[in-house]
Amino acid sequence: MQSIPQLSAPLTLGDITLPHRIVMAPMTRARSSQPGDVPNALNAAYYAQRASAALIVSEASQVSPQGKGYSFTPGIYSKEQVRGWRLVTNAVHKAGGRIFLQLWHVGRMSHPDFHGGALPVAPSAVPFQGQIWKVDADTGIGAMVDCPTPRELERAEIAAIVNDFRIGARNAIEAGFDGVEIHGANGYLIDQFLRTTSNVRTDEYGGTRENRLRFLKEVVDAVADEVGAQRTAIRLAPFLTARGMDCPDILPTILDAAAFLQERGIAYLHLVEADWDDAPEFTETFRQELRARFARPIIVAGNYDKARAEWVLGHGYADLVAFGRPFVANPDYPRRLLQDLPLAEFDGATLFGGTERGYTDYPSLPLAAAA
């Protein structure tokens, strides 16, 4: 079996056609304009440079001020933010690309400095170990800082957040995005509702597995009803254990979610695989069980290389593979991967915040390099 056609084969995703199977994963880069967390022309240049991806999934964008958890991340709730994102989508489409916006509410992964001194919110007021990147207002220097114990959301507040996701999706389509990906992974709010370790509520949003799934289902329904299921996707992290998220019931919960998402007819399911040292194994048994419940397109992400990408596609466990950090220093990453061209290394010190350095100043390879 030829390997390159696997990665280079086209695919229909919702109502768009992708030219190959190499996706640019969402990556927080913290370069929105302040005040207001507004996307800008620098962001537009960055994404346009990477428009050769089969699909770009944007950096996570908070659906409300309450949903913010890191400095300088963009939002999707104000008119100024919609106008800023339109710069991005226009640039990506002009370059021939396709782009989904990732919708975000961080929940407890936040800090009172972002909320006028108020505590971050969560399904339950459970202490946990987690850090976010925050810029010091006096020095202008960013650092990782601890998150406090959050306060528990009231039921009326939960309904308001569901509506924030709906409005965020509507704003994304108005801004020109091809669709939206709901961030349900990495220990953020939807993920917090899914896990017994972060959600100890005894009402209809906690306790049983079905109750813990309720918030995810309400958000997916709200977004799909607003923009169409073919423009709706979600990212989940079955094997996450960090940030106080080591839940013994999470795999059956994710499988139940997959069955619901299949029935709902969403565009794709995006799976984050654990990619840190000594991480739990993303087992082949789980891949098979998930595929049995979700037959629609699956994207996988997590320290993939070309060989692993071909393996997961060849076994039918995924339809697309997302790459994150390789896209940072290699804006033309699909060509480099498919043609086995050299890869540049990124500067880790410039990942969060800053200027064009370490953001838009990485060059593509000259076309002659492919010869």
Short mmCIF file of C-alpha atoms in Angstrom, two decimals:
data_model
loop_
_atom_site.label_atom_id
_atom_site.label_comp_id
_atom_site.label_asym_id
_atom_site.label_seq_id
_atom_site.Cartn_x
_atom_site.Cartn_y
_atom_site.Cartn_z
CA MET A 1 0.00 0.00 0.00
CA GLN A 2 1.38 3.40 -0.97
CA SER A 3 1.89 5.70 2.01
CA ILE A 4 1.84 9.19 0.49
CA PRO A 5 -1.63 8.89 -1.12
CA GLN A 6 -3.03 8.17 2.35
CA LEU A 7 -1.98 11.58 3.63
CA SER A 8 -2.47 13.35 0.32
CA ALA A 9 -5.92 11.98 -0.51
CA PRO A 10 -8.79 14.52 -0.56
CA LEU A 11 -11.70 14.30 1.86
CA THR A 12 -15.16 15.86 2.12
CA LEU A 13 -15.79 17.41 5.53
CA GLY A 14 -19.28 18.74 6.01
CA ASP A 15 -19.86 20.95 2.98
CA ILE A 16 -16.19 21.62 2.16
CA THR A 17 -13.60 19.56 0.31
CA LEU A 18 -10.15 19.17 1.83
CA PRO A 19 -7.21 18.62 -0.57
CA HIS A 20 -5.32 16.25 1.78
CA ARG A 21 -5.36 14.92 5.37
CA ILE A 22 -2.87 17.22 7.19
CA VAL A 23 -4.62 19.57 9.62
CA MET A 24 -3.14 22.51 11.51
CA ALA A 25 -4.03 21.96 15.17
CA PRO A 26 -5.25 24.80 17.39
CA MET A 27 -2.37 26.48 19.24
CA THR A 28 -2.57 29.34 21.72
CA ARG A 29 -0.16 32.05 20.56
CA ALA A 30 -1.47 35.01 22.64
CA ARG A 31 -1.01 37.82 20.16
CA SER A 32 -4.40 39.54 20.05
CA SER A 33 -4.58 43.34 20.26
CA GLN A 34 -5.20 44.97 23.64
CA PRO A 35 -7.44 46.08 25.14
CA GLY A 36 -10.33 43.92 24.00
CA ASP A 37 -8.58 40.67 22.93
CA VAL A 38 -9.10 41.60 19.26
CA PRO A 39 -7.57 39.60 16.37
CA ASN A 40 -5.40 41.72 14.10
CA ALA A 41 -3.48 41.93 10.83
CA LEU A 42 -0.50 40.07 12.32
CA ASN A 43 -2.79 37.14 13.15
CA ALA A 44 -4.16 37.27 9.60
CA ALA A 45 -0.65 37.05 8.14
CA TYR A 46 0.22 34.12 10.42
CA TYR A 47 -2.77 32.02 9.43
CA ALA A 48 -2.56 32.91 5.74
CA GLN A 49 1.04 31.68 5.69
CA ARG A 50 -0.27 28.28 6.81
CA ALA A 51 -3.25 28.09 4.44
CA SER A 52 -1.84 24.99 2.70
CA ALA A 53 -3.14 22.93 5.64
CA ALA A 54 -6.10 20.77 4.69
CA LEU A 55 -7.92 22.61 7.48
CA ILE A 56 -6.76 25.20 10.00
CA VAL A 57 -8.32 25.02 13.44
CA SER A 58 -7.76 28.43 14.99
CA GLU A 59 -6.38 29.09 18.43
CA ALA A 60 -9.03 28.83 21.12
CA SER A 61 -11.24 31.92 21.42
CA GLN A 62 -13.26 32.70 24.53
CA VAL A 63 -17.01 32.95 24.04
CA SER A 64 -17.32 35.53 26.83
CA PRO A 65 -15.08 37.55 29.17
CA GLN A 66 -15.80 34.90 31.82
CA GLY A 67 -14.37 32.24 29.51
CA LYS A 68 -10.89 33.77 29.42
CA GLY A 69 -7.99 32.03 31.12
CA TYR A 70 -4.76 33.26 29.53
CA SER A 71 -3.35 36.67 28.66
CA PHE A 72 -3.86 38.06 25.15
CA THR A 73 -6.05 35.22 23.84
CA PRO A 74 -8.67 36.36 21.31
CA GLY A 75 -12.41 36.42 21.88
CA ILE A 76 -15.46 35.94 19.68
CA TYR A 77 -18.13 37.88 21.60
CA SER A 78 -17.63 41.54 20.58
CA LYS A 79 -18.15 43.37 17.28
CA GLU A 80 -14.49 44.39 17.29
CA GLN A 81 -13.42 40.77 17.63
CA VAL A 82 -15.70 39.70 14.77
CA ARG A 83 -14.18 42.40 12.56
CA GLY A 84 -10.69 41.30 13.58
CA TRP A 85 -11.40 37.65 12.82
CA ARG A 86 -12.76 38.67 9.43
CA LEU A 87 -9.25 39.90 8.57
CA VAL A 88 -8.04 36.38 9.31
CA THR A 89 -10.68 34.46 7.36
CA ASN A 90 -10.38 36.77 4.35
CA ALA A 91 -6.61 36.26 4.29
CA VAL A 92 -6.86 32.47 4.66
CA HIS A 93 -9.54 32.13 1.98
CA LYS A 94 -7.61 34.40 -0.39
CA ALA A 95 -4.63 32.05 0.06
CA GLY A 96 -6.85 29.06 -0.77
CA GLY A 97 -7.30 27.74 2.75
CA ARG A 98 -10.13 26.58 4.99
CA ILE A 99 -10.48 27.51 8.67
CA PHE A 100 -12.65 26.58 11.66
CA LEU A 101 -12.77 28.70 14.82
CA GLN A 102 -12.26 26.92 18.13
CA LEU A 103 -14.84 28.04 20.73
CA TRP A 104 -13.53 28.17 24.30
CA HIS A 105 -14.59 28.55 27.89
CA VAL A 106 -11.74 27.66 30.23
CA GLY A 107 -13.81 27.24 33.41
CA ARG A 108 -11.50 26.82 36.39
CA MET A 109 -8.31 27.08 34.28
CA SER A 110 -8.14 30.82 34.91
CA HIS A 111 -7.17 33.51 37.41
CA PRO A 112 -9.03 36.26 39.29
CA ASP A 113 -6.91 38.92 37.56
CA PHE A 114 -8.93 38.25 34.38
CA HIS A 115 -12.25 38.68 36.19
CA GLY A 116 -11.93 41.81 38.30
CA GLY A 117 -10.84 39.78 41.31
CA ALA A 118 -13.71 37.27 41.08
CA LEU A 119 -12.96 33.55 41.21
CA PRO A 120 -13.00 31.48 38.02
CA VAL A 121 -16.04 29.23 37.65
CA ALA A 122 -16.39 25.45 37.36
CA PRO A 123 -18.98 22.68 37.74
CA SER A 124 -17.84 22.26 41.35
CA ALA A 125 -15.57 24.11 43.81
CA VAL A 126 -12.83 21.49 43.73
CA PRO A 127 -9.17 22.42 44.39
CA PHE A 128 -6.75 21.23 41.70
CA GLN A 129 -3.23 21.69 40.37
CA GLY A 130 -3.20 23.78 37.21
CA GLN A 131 -1.37 26.78 35.79
CA ILE A 132 -2.14 29.41 33.17
CA TRP A 133 0.06 31.93 31.33
CA LYS A 134 -0.46 35.47 32.63
CA VAL A 135 1.29 38.72 31.83
CA ASP A 136 2.24 40.89 34.79
CA ALA A 137 0.54 44.28 34.37
CA ASP A 138 3.52 46.13 35.87
CA THR A 139 6.41 44.40 34.12
CA GLY A 140 4.74 43.21 30.92
CA ILE A 141 6.42 39.82 31.41
CA GLY A 142 4.42 36.62 31.09
CA ALA A 143 4.78 33.59 33.36
CA MET A 144 2.92 30.46 34.38
CA VAL A 145 0.88 31.05 37.56
CA ASP A 146 -1.23 28.77 39.74
CA CYS A 147 -5.02 28.65 39.41
CA PRO A 148 -7.11 29.07 42.58
CA THR A 149 -9.94 26.85 43.75
CA PRO A 150 -12.93 27.94 41.62
CA ARG A 151 -16.50 28.67 42.64
CA GLU A 152 -19.37 26.42 41.61
CA LEU A 153 -21.64 27.57 38.79
CA GLU A 154 -25.33 28.00 39.48
CA ARG A 155 -27.77 26.32 37.12
CA ALA A 156 -28.94 29.62 35.62
CA GLU A 157 -25.32 30.51 34.86
CA ILE A 158 -24.86 27.21 33.01
CA ALA A 159 -27.73 28.06 30.67
CA ALA A 160 -26.15 31.45 30.01
CA ILE A 161 -22.84 29.84 29.07
CA VAL A 162 -24.60 27.49 26.65
CA ASN A 163 -26.07 30.56 25.01
CA ASP A 164 -22.60 32.17 24.90
CA PHE A 165 -21.42 29.21 22.83
CA ARG A 166 -24.40 29.66 20.52
CA ILE A 167 -23.66 33.35 20.02
CA GLY A 168 -19.95 32.63 19.58
CA ALA A 169 -20.75 30.18 16.79
CA ARG A 170 -23.04 32.71 15.12
CA ASN A 171 -20.32 35.35 15.37
CA ALA A 172 -17.75 32.96 13.90
CA ILE A 173 -19.84 32.35 10.79
CA GLU A 174 -20.46 36.10 10.50
CA ALA A 175 -16.67 36.55 10.65
CA GLY A 176 -16.28 34.19 7.68
CA PHE A 177 -15.19 30.94 9.28
CA ASP A 178 -16.04 27.68 7.50
CA GLY A 179 -17.21 26.15 10.77
CA VAL A 180 -16.51 25.94 14.49
CA GLU A 181 -14.81 23.43 16.76
CA ILE A 182 -16.05 23.34 20.37
CA HIS A 183 -13.17 22.95 22.82
CA GLY A 184 -14.19 20.06 25.03
CA ALA A 185 -10.68 18.90 25.91
CA ASN A 186 -7.55 19.70 27.94
CA GLY A 187 -9.26 20.26 31.27
CA TYR A 188 -11.39 23.23 30.23
CA LEU A 189 -15.03 23.77 31.14
CA ILE A 190 -16.77 21.09 29.06
CA ASP A 191 -14.08 18.59 30.05
CA GLN A 192 -14.57 19.59 33.70
CA PHE A 193 -18.25 18.68 33.47
CA LEU A 194 -17.40 15.27 32.01
CA ARG A 195 -15.15 14.04 34.83
CA THR A 196 -15.95 12.82 38.32
CA THR A 197 -12.71 14.33 39.62
CA SER A 198 -13.75 17.88 38.71
CA ASN A 199 -17.54 17.58 38.86
CA VAL A 200 -19.07 16.38 42.12
CA ARG A 201 -22.45 18.04 41.64
CA THR A 202 -25.52 16.10 42.76
CA ASP A 203 -28.01 17.80 40.42
CA GLU A 204 -28.83 17.16 36.75
CA TYR A 205 -25.37 18.40 35.70
CA GLY A 206 -23.38 16.00 37.87
CA GLY A 207 -23.25 12.59 39.47
CA THR A 208 -24.30 10.02 36.87
CA ARG A 209 -22.56 9.74 33.52
CA GLU A 210 -25.66 10.96 31.70
CA ASN A 211 -25.83 14.02 33.92
CA ARG A 212 -22.15 14.78 33.40
CA LEU A 213 -22.73 14.60 29.64
CA ARG A 214 -25.63 17.04 29.77
CA PHE A 215 -23.56 20.23 29.42
CA LEU A 216 -21.66 18.86 26.39
CA LYS A 217 -24.92 17.85 24.73
CA GLU A 218 -26.56 21.22 25.38
CA VAL A 219 -23.58 23.11 23.96
CA VAL A 220 -23.39 20.89 20.87
CA ASP A 221 -27.13 21.18 20.30
CA ALA A 222 -27.05 24.97 20.69
CA VAL A 223 -24.15 25.39 18.26
CA ALA A 224 -25.47 22.89 15.71
CA ASP A 225 -28.93 24.47 15.82
CA GLU A 226 -27.35 27.88 15.23
CA VAL A 227 -24.88 27.16 12.41
CA GLY A 228 -25.75 23.63 11.23
CA ALA A 229 -24.32 20.28 12.30
CA GLN A 230 -22.13 20.17 9.16
CA ARG A 231 -20.31 23.27 10.49
CA THR A 232 -20.04 21.96 14.07
CA ALA A 233 -17.20 19.89 15.51
CA ILE A 234 -15.76 19.15 18.94
CA ARG A 235 -12.38 18.34 20.49
CA LEU A 236 -12.14 15.78 23.32
CA ALA A 237 -9.24 14.36 25.36
CA PRO A 238 -10.02 10.81 26.52
CA PHE A 239 -6.68 10.05 28.20
CA LEU A 240 -5.92 13.38 29.89
CA THR A 241 -4.80 12.92 33.50
CA ALA A 242 -3.09 16.27 34.20
CA ARG A 243 -4.79 19.33 35.76
CA GLY A 244 -6.71 17.17 38.21
CA MET A 245 -8.56 15.35 35.43
CA ASP A 246 -7.65 11.69 36.13
CA CYS A 247 -11.20 10.30 36.04
CA PRO A 248 -11.80 6.52 36.23
CA ASP A 249 -15.06 6.81 34.25
CA ILE A 250 -13.87 9.07 31.43
CA LEU A 251 -13.45 6.46 28.67
CA PRO A 252 -17.03 5.13 28.89
CA THR A 253 -18.18 8.75 29.13
CA ILE A 254 -16.33 9.68 25.94
CA LEU A 255 -17.75 6.63 24.16
CA ASP A 256 -21.28 7.68 25.14
CA ALA A 257 -20.49 11.19 23.90
CA ALA A 258 -19.29 9.75 20.58
CA ALA A 259 -22.57 7.90 20.07
CA PHE A 260 -24.48 11.15 20.67
CA LEU A 261 -22.19 13.08 18.30
CA GLN A 262 -22.64 10.46 15.57
CA GLU A 263 -26.40 10.74 15.85
CA ARG A 264 -26.18 14.54 15.86
CA GLY A 265 -24.28 14.43 12.56
CA ILE A 266 -21.43 16.79 13.41
CA ALA A 267 -18.66 17.53 10.90
CA TYR A 268 -15.90 15.76 12.82
CA LEU A 269 -14.61 14.58 16.20
CA HIS A 270 -11.12 15.80 17.13
CA LEU A 271 -9.21 13.63 19.64
CA VAL A 272 -6.27 14.89 21.67
CA GLU A 273 -3.84 12.09 22.45
CA ALA A 274 -1.58 12.29 25.48
CA ASP A 275 1.85 13.35 24.22
CA TRP A 276 3.87 13.96 27.40
CA ASP A 277 6.41 11.64 29.05
CA ASP A 278 4.89 8.63 30.85
CA ALA A 279 1.42 9.54 29.53
CA PRO A 280 -1.34 6.91 29.45
CA GLU A 281 -1.41 4.89 26.24
CA PHE A 282 -4.07 5.73 23.67
CA THR A 283 -4.96 2.09 23.21
CA GLU A 284 -5.93 0.40 19.99
CA THR A 285 -8.87 -1.17 21.79
CA PHE A 286 -10.24 2.27 22.61
CA ARG A 287 -9.72 3.40 19.00
CA GLN A 288 -11.79 0.44 17.83
CA GLU A 289 -14.54 1.05 20.37
CA LEU A 290 -14.68 4.72 19.45
CA ARG A 291 -14.82 4.00 15.72
CA ALA A 292 -17.68 1.55 16.33
CA ARG A 293 -19.68 4.45 17.78
CA PHE A 294 -18.51 7.30 15.54
CA ALA A 295 -18.30 6.60 11.81
CA ARG A 296 -18.00 10.24 10.75
CA PRO A 297 -14.58 11.92 10.21
CA ILE A 298 -12.13 11.70 13.10
CA ILE A 299 -9.09 13.96 13.53
CA VAL A 300 -6.30 12.80 15.84
CA ALA A 301 -3.54 14.97 17.29
CA GLY A 302 -0.65 14.25 19.61
CA ASN A 303 3.02 14.12 18.66
CA TYR A 304 2.42 12.39 15.33
CA ASP A 305 5.08 11.93 12.71
CA LYS A 306 4.61 10.75 9.14
CA ALA A 307 4.85 7.04 9.94
CA ARG A 308 2.35 7.20 12.81
CA ALA A 309 0.01 9.32 10.71
CA GLU A 310 0.05 6.76 7.92
CA TRP A 311 -0.54 3.98 10.46
CA VAL A 312 -3.60 5.59 12.06
CA LEU A 313 -5.10 6.49 8.67
CA GLY A 314 -4.31 3.09 7.21
CA HIS A 315 -6.11 1.29 10.04
CA GLY A 316 -9.18 3.47 9.66
CA TYR A 317 -8.95 4.84 13.19
CA ALA A 318 -8.78 8.40 11.88
CA ASP A 319 -9.46 10.32 8.70
CA LEU A 320 -7.19 13.33 9.30
CA VAL A 321 -4.13 14.01 11.43
CA ALA A 322 -3.53 17.36 13.13
CA PHE A 323 -0.06 18.74 13.78
CA GLY A 324 0.65 21.62 16.13
CA ARG A 325 4.20 22.68 16.80
CA PRO A 326 5.57 21.59 13.40
CA PHE A 327 3.37 24.29 11.85
CA VAL A 328 4.95 26.98 14.04
CA ALA A 329 8.35 27.01 12.31
CA ASN A 330 7.18 25.40 9.06
CA PRO A 331 4.32 27.39 7.51
CA ASP A 332 4.48 25.08 4.48
CA TYR A 333 4.43 21.96 6.65
CA PRO A 334 2.16 19.81 4.43
CA ARG A 335 4.59 20.07 1.51
CA ARG A 336 7.55 19.35 3.75
CA LEU A 337 5.86 16.32 5.31
CA LEU A 338 4.59 14.80 2.07
CA GLN A 339 7.87 15.35 0.24
CA ASP A 340 10.18 14.50 3.15
CA LEU A 341 11.77 17.95 3.12
CA PRO A 342 13.82 19.35 6.03
CA LEU A 343 11.95 20.78 9.00
CA ALA A 344 12.92 23.95 10.85
CA GLU A 345 12.96 24.10 14.65
CA PHE A 346 10.81 26.63 16.50
CA ASP A 347 11.92 29.01 19.24
CA GLY A 348 10.06 27.95 22.39
CA ALA A 349 10.64 31.32 24.03
CA THR A 350 8.40 33.03 21.45
CA LEU A 351 5.38 30.69 21.61
CA PHE A 352 3.25 32.96 23.81
CA GLY A 353 2.89 36.68 23.27
CA GLY A 354 5.27 39.04 21.55
CA THR A 355 5.59 40.36 18.02
CA GLU A 356 6.22 38.89 14.59
CA ARG A 357 9.44 37.27 15.89
CA GLY A 358 8.80 33.56 16.23
CA TYR A 359 5.36 34.06 14.69
CA THR A 360 5.32 35.27 11.09
CA ASP A 361 9.08 35.37 10.41
CA TYR A 362 9.55 31.64 9.77
CA PRO A 363 10.06 31.24 5.99
CA SER A 364 8.60 28.64 3.66
CA LEU A 365 11.08 26.58 1.68
CA PRO A 366 11.74 27.79 -1.87
CA LEU A 367 9.94 25.66 -4.41
CA ALA A 368 13.30 24.59 -5.81
CA ALA A 369 13.96 22.75 -2.54
CA ALA A 370 11.52 20.05 -3.60
CA ALA A 371 13.62 19.11 -6.61
#
